mmCIF file of C-alpha atoms in Angstrom:
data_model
loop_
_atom_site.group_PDB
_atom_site.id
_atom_site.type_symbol
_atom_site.label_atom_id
_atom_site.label_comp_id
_atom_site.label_asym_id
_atom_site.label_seq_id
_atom_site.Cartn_x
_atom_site.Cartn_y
_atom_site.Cartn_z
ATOM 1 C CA UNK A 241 79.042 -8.006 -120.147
ATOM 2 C CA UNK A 242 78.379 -8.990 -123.615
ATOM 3 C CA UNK A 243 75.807 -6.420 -123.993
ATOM 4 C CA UNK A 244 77.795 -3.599 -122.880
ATOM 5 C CA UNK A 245 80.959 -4.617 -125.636
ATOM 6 C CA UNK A 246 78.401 -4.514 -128.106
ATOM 7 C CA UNK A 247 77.094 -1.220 -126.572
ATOM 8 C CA UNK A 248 80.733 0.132 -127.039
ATOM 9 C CA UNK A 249 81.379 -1.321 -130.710
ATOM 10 C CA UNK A 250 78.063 0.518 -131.680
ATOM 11 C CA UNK A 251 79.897 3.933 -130.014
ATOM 12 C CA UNK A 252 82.865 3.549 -131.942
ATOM 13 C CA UNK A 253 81.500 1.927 -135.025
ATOM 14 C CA UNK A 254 79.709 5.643 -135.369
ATOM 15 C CA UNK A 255 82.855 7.306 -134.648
ATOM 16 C CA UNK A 256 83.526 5.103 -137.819
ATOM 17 C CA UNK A 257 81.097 6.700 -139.812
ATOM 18 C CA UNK A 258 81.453 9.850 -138.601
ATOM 19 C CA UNK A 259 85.252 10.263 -139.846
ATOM 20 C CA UNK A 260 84.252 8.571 -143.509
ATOM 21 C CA UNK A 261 81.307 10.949 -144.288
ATOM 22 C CA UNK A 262 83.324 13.582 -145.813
ATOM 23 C CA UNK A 263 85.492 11.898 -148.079
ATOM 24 C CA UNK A 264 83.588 10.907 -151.524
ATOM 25 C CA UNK A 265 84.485 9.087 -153.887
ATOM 26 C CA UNK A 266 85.784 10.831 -157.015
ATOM 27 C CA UNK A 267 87.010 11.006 -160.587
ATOM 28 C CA UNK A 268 89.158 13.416 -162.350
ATOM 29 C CA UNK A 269 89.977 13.673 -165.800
ATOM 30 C CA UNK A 270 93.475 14.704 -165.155
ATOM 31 C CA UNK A 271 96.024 15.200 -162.289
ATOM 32 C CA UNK A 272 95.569 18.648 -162.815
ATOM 33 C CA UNK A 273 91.618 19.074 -162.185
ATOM 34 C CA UNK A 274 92.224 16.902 -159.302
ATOM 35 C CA UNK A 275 95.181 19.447 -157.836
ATOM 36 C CA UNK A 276 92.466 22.637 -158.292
ATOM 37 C CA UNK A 277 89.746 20.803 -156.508
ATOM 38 C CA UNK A 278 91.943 20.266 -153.423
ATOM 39 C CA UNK A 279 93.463 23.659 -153.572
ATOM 40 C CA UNK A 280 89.680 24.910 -153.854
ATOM 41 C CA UNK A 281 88.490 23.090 -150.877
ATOM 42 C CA UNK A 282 91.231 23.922 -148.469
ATOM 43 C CA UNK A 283 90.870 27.716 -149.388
ATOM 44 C CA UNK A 284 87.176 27.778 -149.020
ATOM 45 C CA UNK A 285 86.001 28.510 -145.609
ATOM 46 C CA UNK A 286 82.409 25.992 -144.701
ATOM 47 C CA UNK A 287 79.814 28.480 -143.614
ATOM 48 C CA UNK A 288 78.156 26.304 -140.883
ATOM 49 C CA UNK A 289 81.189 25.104 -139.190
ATOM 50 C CA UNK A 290 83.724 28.271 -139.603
ATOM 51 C CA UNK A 291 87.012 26.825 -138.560
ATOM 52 C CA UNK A 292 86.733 23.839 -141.095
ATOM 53 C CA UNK A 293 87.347 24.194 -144.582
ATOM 54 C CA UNK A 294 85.172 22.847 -146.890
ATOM 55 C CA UNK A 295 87.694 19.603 -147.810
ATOM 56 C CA UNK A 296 87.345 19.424 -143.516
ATOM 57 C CA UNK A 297 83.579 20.027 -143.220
ATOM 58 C CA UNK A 298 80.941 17.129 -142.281
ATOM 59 C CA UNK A 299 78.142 19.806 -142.514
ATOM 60 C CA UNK A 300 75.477 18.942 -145.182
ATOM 61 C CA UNK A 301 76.190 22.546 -146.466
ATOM 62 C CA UNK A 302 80.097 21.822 -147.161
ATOM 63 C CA UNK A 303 78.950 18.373 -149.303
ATOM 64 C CA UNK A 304 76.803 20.876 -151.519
ATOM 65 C CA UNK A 305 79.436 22.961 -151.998
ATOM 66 C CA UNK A 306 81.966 20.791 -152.475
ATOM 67 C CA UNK A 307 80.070 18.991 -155.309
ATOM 68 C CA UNK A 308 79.186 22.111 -156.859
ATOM 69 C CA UNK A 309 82.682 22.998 -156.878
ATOM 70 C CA UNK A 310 83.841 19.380 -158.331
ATOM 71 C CA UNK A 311 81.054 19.869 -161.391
ATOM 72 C CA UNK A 312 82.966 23.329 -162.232
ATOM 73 C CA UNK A 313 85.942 22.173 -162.257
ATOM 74 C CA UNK A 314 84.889 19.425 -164.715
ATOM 75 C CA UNK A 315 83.497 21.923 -166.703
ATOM 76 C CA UNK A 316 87.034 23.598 -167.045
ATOM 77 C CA UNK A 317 86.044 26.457 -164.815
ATOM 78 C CA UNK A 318 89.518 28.283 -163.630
ATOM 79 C CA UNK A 319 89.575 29.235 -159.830
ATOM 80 C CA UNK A 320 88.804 32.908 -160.719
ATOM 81 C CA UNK A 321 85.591 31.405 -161.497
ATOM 82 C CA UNK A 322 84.556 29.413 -159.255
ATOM 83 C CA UNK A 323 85.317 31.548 -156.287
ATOM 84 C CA UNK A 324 83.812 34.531 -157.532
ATOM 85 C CA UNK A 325 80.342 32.210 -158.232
ATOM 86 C CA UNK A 326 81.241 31.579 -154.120
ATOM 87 C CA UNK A 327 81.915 35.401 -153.191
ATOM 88 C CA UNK A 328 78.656 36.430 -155.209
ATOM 89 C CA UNK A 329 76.809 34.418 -152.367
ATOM 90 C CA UNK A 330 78.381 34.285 -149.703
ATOM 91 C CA UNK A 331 81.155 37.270 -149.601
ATOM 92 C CA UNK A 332 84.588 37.289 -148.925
ATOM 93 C CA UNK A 333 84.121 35.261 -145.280
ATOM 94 C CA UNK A 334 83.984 32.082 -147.537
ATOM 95 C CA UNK A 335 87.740 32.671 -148.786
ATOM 96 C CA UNK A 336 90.244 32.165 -145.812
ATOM 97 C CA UNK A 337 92.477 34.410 -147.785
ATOM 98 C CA UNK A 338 90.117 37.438 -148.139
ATOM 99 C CA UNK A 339 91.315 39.855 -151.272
ATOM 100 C CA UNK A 340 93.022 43.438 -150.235
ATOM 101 C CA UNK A 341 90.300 46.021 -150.004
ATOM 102 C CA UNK A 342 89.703 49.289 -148.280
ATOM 103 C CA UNK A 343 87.182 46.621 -145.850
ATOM 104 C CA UNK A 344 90.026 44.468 -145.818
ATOM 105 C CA UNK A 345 92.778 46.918 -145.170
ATOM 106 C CA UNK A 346 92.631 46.621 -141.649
ATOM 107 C CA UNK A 347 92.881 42.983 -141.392
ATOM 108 C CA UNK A 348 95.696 42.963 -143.726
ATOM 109 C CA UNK A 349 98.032 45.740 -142.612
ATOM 110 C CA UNK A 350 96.628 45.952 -139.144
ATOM 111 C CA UNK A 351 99.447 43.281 -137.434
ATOM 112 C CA UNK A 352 101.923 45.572 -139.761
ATOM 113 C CA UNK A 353 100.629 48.525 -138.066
ATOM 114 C CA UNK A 354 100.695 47.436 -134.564
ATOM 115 C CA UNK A 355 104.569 46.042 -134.751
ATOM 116 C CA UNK A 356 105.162 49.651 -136.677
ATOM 117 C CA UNK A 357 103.799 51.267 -133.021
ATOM 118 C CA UNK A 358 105.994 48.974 -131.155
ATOM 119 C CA UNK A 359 108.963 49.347 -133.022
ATOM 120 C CA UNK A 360 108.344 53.412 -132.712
ATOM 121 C CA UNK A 361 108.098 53.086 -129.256
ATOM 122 C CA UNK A 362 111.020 50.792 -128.082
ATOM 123 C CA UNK A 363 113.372 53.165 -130.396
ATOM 124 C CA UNK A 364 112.222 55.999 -128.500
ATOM 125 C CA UNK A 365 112.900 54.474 -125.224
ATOM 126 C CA UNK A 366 116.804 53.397 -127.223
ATOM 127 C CA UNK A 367 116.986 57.259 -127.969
ATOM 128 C CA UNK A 368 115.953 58.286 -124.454
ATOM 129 C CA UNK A 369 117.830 56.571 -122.522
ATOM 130 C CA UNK A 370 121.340 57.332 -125.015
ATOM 131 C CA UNK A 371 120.833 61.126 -123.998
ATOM 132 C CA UNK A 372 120.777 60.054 -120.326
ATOM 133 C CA UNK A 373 124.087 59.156 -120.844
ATOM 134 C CA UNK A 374 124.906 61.880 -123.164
ATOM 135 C CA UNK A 375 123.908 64.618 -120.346
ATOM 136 C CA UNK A 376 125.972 62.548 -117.562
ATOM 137 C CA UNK A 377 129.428 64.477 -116.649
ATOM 138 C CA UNK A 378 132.842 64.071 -118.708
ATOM 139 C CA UNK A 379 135.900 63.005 -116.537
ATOM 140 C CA UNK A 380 137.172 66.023 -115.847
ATOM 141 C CA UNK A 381 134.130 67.992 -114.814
ATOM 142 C CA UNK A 382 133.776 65.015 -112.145
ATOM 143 C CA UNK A 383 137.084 65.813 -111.405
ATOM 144 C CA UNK A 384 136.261 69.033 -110.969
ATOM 145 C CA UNK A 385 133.579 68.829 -108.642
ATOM 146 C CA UNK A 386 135.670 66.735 -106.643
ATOM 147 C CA UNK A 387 138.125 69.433 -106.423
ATOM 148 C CA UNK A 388 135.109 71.289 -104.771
ATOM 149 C CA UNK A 389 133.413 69.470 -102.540
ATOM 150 C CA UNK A 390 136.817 68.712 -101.046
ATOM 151 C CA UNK A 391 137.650 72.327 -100.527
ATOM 152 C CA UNK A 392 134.117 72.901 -99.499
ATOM 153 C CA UNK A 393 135.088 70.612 -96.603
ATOM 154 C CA UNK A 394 138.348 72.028 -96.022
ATOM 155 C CA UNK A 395 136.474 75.021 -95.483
ATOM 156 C CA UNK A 396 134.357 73.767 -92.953
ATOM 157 C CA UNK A 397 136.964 72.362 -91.090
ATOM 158 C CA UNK A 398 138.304 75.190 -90.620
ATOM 159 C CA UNK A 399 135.062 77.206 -89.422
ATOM 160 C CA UNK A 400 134.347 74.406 -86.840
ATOM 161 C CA UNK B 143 101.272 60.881 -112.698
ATOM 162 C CA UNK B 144 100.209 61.522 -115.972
ATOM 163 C CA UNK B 145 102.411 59.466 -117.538
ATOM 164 C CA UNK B 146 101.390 56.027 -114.773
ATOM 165 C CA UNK B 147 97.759 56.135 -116.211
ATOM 166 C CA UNK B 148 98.975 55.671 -120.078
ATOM 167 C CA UNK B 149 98.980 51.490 -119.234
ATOM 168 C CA UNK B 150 96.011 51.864 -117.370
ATOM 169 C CA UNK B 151 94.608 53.588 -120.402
ATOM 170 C CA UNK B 152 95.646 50.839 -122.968
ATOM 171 C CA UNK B 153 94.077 48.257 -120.796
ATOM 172 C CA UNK B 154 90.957 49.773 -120.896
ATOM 173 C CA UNK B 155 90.894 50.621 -124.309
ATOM 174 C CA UNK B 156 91.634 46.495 -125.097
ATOM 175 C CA UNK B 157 89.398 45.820 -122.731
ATOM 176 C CA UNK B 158 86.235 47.624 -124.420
ATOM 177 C CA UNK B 159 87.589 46.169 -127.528
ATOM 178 C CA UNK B 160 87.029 42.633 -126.333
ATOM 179 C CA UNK B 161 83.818 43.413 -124.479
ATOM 180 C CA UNK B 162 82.427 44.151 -127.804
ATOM 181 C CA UNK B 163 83.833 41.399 -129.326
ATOM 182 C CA UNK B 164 82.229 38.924 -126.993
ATOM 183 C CA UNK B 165 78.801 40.512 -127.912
ATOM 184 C CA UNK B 166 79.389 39.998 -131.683
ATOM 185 C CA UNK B 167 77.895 37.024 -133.277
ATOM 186 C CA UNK B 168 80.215 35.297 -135.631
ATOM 187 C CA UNK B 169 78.006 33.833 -137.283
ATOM 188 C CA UNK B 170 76.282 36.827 -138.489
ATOM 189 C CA UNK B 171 77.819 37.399 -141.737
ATOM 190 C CA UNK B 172 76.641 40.130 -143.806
ATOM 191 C CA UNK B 173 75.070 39.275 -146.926
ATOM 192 C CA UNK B 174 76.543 39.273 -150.314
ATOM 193 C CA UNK B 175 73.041 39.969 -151.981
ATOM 194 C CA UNK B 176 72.203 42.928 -149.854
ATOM 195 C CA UNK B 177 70.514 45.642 -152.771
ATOM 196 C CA UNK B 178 71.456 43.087 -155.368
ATOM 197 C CA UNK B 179 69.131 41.614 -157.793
ATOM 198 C CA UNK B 180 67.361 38.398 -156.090
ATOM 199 C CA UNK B 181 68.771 35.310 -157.678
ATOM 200 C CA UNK B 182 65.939 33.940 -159.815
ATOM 201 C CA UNK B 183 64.428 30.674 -159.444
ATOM 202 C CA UNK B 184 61.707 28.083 -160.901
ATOM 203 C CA UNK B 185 60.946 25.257 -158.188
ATOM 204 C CA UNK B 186 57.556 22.973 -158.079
ATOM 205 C CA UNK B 187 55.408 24.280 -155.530
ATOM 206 C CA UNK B 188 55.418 22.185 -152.139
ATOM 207 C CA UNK B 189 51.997 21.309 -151.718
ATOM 208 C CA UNK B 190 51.240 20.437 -155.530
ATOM 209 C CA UNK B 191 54.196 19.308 -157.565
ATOM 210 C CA UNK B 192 52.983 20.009 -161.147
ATOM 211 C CA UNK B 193 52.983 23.674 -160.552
ATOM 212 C CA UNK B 194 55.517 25.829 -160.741
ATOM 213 C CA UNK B 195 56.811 28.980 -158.537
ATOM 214 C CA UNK B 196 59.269 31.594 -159.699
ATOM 215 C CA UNK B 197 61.025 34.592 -158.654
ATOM 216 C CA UNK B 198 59.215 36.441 -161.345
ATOM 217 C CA UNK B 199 55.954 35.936 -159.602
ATOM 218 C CA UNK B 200 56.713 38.347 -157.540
ATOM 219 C CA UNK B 201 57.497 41.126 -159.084
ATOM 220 C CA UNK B 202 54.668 43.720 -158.061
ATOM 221 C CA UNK B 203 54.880 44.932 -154.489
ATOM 222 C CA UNK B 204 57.883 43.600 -151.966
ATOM 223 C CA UNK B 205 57.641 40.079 -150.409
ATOM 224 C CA UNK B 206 59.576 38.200 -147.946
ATOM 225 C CA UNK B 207 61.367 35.710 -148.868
ATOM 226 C CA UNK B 208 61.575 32.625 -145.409
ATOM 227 C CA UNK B 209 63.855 29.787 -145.562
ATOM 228 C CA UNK B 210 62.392 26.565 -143.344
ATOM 229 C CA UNK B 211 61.985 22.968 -143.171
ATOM 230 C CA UNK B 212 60.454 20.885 -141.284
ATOM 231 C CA UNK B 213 63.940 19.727 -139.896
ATOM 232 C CA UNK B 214 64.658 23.046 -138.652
ATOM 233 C CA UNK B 215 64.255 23.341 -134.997
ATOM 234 C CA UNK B 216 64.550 27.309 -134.751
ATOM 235 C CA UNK B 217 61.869 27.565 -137.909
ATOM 236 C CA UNK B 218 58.958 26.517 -135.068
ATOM 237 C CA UNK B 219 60.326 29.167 -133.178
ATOM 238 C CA UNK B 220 59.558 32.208 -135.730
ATOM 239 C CA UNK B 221 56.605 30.447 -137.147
ATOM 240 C CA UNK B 222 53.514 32.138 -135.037
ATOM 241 C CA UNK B 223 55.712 35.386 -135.999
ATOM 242 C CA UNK B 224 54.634 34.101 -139.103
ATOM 243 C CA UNK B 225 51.556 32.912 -138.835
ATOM 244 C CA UNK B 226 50.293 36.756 -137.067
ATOM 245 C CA UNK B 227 51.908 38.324 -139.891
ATOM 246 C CA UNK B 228 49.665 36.230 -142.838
ATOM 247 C CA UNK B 229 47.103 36.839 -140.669
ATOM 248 C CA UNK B 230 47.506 40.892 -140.201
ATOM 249 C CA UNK B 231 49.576 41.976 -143.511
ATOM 250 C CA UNK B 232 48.855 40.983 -147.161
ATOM 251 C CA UNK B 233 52.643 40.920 -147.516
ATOM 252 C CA UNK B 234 53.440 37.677 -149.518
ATOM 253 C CA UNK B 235 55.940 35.240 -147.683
ATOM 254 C CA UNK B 236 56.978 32.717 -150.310
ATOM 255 C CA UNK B 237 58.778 30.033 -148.283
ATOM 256 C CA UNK B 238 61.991 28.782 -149.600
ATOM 257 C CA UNK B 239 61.401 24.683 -148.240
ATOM 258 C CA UNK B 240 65.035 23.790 -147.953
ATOM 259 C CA UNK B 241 66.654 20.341 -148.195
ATOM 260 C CA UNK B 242 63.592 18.919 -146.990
ATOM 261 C CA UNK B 243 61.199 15.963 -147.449
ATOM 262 C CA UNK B 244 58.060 16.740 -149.119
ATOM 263 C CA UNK B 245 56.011 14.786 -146.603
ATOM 264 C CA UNK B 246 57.834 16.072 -143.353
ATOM 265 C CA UNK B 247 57.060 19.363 -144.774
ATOM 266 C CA UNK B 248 53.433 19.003 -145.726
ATOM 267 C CA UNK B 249 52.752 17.345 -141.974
ATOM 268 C CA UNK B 250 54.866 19.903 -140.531
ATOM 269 C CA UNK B 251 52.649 22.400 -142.098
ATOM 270 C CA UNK B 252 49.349 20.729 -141.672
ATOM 271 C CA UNK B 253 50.206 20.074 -137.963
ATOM 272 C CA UNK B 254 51.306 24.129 -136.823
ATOM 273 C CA UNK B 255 49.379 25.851 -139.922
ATOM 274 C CA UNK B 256 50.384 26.982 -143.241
ATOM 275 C CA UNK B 257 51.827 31.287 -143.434
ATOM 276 C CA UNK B 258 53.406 31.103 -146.810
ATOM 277 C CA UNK B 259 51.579 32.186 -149.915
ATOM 278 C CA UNK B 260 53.313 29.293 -151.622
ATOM 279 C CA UNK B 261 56.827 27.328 -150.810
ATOM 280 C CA UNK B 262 59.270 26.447 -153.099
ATOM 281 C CA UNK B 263 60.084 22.905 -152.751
ATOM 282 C CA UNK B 264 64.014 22.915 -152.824
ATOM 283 C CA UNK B 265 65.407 19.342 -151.734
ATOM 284 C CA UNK B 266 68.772 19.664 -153.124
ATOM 285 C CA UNK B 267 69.341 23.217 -151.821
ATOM 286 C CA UNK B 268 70.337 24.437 -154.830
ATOM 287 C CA UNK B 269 68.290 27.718 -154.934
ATOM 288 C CA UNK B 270 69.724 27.844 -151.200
ATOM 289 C CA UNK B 271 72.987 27.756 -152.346
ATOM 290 C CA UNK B 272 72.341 31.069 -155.163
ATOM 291 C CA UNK B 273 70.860 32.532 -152.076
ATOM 292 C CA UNK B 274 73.699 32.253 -149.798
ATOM 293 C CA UNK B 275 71.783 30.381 -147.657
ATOM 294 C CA UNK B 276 73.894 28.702 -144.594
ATOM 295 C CA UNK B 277 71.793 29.089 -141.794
ATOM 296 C CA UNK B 278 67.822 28.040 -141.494
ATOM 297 C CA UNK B 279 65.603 29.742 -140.810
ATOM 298 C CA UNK B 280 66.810 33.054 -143.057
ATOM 299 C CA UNK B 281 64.296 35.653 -144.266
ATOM 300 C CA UNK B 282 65.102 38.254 -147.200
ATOM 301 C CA UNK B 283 62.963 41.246 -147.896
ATOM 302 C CA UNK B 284 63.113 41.743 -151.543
ATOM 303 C CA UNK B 285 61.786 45.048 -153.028
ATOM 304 C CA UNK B 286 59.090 45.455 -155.813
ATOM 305 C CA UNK B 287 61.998 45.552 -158.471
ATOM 306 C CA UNK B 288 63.180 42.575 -157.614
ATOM 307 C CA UNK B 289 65.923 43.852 -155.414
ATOM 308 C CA UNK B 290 67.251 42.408 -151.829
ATOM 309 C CA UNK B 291 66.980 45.133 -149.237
ATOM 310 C CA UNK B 292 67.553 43.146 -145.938
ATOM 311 C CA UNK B 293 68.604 39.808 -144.814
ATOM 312 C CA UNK B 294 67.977 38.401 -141.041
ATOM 313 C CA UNK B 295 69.628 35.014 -139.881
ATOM 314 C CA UNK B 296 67.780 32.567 -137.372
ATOM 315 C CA UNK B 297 64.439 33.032 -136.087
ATOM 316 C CA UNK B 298 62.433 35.816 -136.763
ATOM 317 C CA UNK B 299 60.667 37.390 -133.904
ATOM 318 C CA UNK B 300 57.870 40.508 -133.228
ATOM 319 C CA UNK B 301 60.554 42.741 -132.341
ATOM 320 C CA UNK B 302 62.651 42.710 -135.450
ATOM 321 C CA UNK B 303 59.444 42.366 -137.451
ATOM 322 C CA UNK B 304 58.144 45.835 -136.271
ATOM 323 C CA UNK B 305 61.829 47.115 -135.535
ATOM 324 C CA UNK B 306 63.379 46.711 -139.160
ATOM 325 C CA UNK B 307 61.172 44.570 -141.901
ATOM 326 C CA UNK B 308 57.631 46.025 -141.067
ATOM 327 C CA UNK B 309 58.792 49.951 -141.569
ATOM 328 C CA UNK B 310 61.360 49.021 -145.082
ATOM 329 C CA UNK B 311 58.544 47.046 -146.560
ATOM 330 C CA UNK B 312 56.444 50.202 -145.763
ATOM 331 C CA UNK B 313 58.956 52.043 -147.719
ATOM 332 C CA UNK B 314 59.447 50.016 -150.365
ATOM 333 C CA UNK B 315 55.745 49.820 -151.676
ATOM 334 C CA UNK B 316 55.416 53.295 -151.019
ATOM 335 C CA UNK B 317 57.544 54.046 -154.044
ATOM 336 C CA UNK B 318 55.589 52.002 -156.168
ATOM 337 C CA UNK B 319 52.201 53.293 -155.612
#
């Protein structure tokens, strides 16, 4: 019994560990420095574990990073900077907002493109169906076909 | 008729779309250095730390350039791909030791056998880093002038030796000589 709670604690104390290993311990020189590290982090996308961002990122890789990142910005490096010294390496997966280029054209307008299609084809379907009703009869050609098909029976009446 | 099969169509379309999708590998990202200049480097040498090994070392004939450590599970995996091409090629492979401890990495090679012409002893990854390096083991081909012509991530194996790095490192030297 006593073994297995201390069994569990150890579990749980790692857990512990775990969630602690990617905060560190930091000074800024300003409010401002501290703002564009953030911002840095939660824009840069960690290479080992893709759907973290860096300032989310356990990976050994990320803690690299991040302190490189944290010495530039000490040195007064603006973002420009410091995420084209990140591009240079490791291209424009590492941003989560990739820049507009012909490569990224697709990405970007693609979504744009496809509601575009949809939109094209739902207005046809509008403009479709309105000439449907355009081509149905007016009210007094039904009433003229009424007159027919009643003296079209009146007719056969009388041959039968 | 005609008109029924247009759904059918778009399904199939989507569908080959995301059967090649599920054969991509998202972790393959291509390489920001590819037929850029290597990223130059100075690091003491892994089996004697008072000498030095740099990028410009290099310089006369293409090399490969092989990320490892001794940590690296997948690095055992591609190293008899290695060790046949040290063996069978005079093509220097100057090993990039990443984020590793010098001692693993001298047992490590001591234990399976040594095909680098020298390693690079990198423990705080920070010639990794100006590499791009995210994912050991990685192996560059860099060109006589210093340029990087190819990039492959994970192990390296026979196939893609013979397939892609065997025939451009062939090319490369050609227009040296």
């Amino acid at each position: 019994m006593k073994i297995s709670r201390i069994l569990i604690g150890m579990v749980f104390g790692f857990f512990l560990l775990h969630v602690h290993a990617a905060i560190e311990p930091l000074s800024f020189k300003n409010q401002e420095q501290e703002n564009q590290y953030r911002r840095l982090l939660a824009e840069v996308r960690c290479l080992v574990c893709q759907n973290q961002s860096l300032a989310e990122s356990n990976a050994g890789l990320a803690g690299d990073l991040r302190k490189i990142i944290y010495e530039e910005v000490q040195k007064n490096a603006s973002d420009e900077e410091i995420v084209d010294f990140l591009v240079s390496r490791y291209g424009d997966f590492v941003l989560y907002r990739p820049p507009v280029k012909s490569s990224t054209y697709l990405l970007w307008y693609g979504p744009l493109a496809l509601i575009l299609v949809g939109v094209t084809v739902v207005v046809i379907m509008i403009r479709k169906r309105g000439k449907i009703e355009q081509n149905a009869l007016s009210e007094e050609e039904q009433k003229e076909i009424k007159g027919l098909l009643d003296k079209a029976k009146a007719s056969e009446g009388k041959e039968s | 008729m005609a008109r029924s099969l247009i759904p059918l169509l778009i399904f199939i379309v989507l569908a080959g779309f995301l059967y090649v999708g599920l054969g991509l590998d998202p972790r393959k990202i291509p390489s920001a250095l590819i037929e850029k200049p290597a990223p130059e480097f100075t690091l003491p040498t892994l089996l004697d730390p008072s000498k030095q090994t740099s990028s410009g070392d290099f310089k006369s004939k293409a090399y490969l350039l092989s990320v490892w450590a001794s940590w690296c599970v997948s690095c055992r995996l591609e190293h008899p791909v290695l060790m046949d091409l040290a063996k069978n090629t005079d093509i220097p492979i100057v090993g990039l030791n990443y984020k590793d401890q010098r001692e693993d990495a001298v047992r490590w090679l001591n234990k399976y056998g040594n095909p680098y012409t020298v390693s690079g002893y990198d423990i705080k990854g920070r010639v990794g880093i100006d590499w791009g390096v995210y994912k050991v083991p990685e192996t560059f081909v860099v060109g006589p002038k210093g340029i990087i012509y190819y990039k492959h991530l994970g192990p390296l194996s026979n196939e893609i030796l013979e397939r892609d790095i065997l025939p451009l490192i062939k090319k490369l030297n050609k227009g040296v000589s």
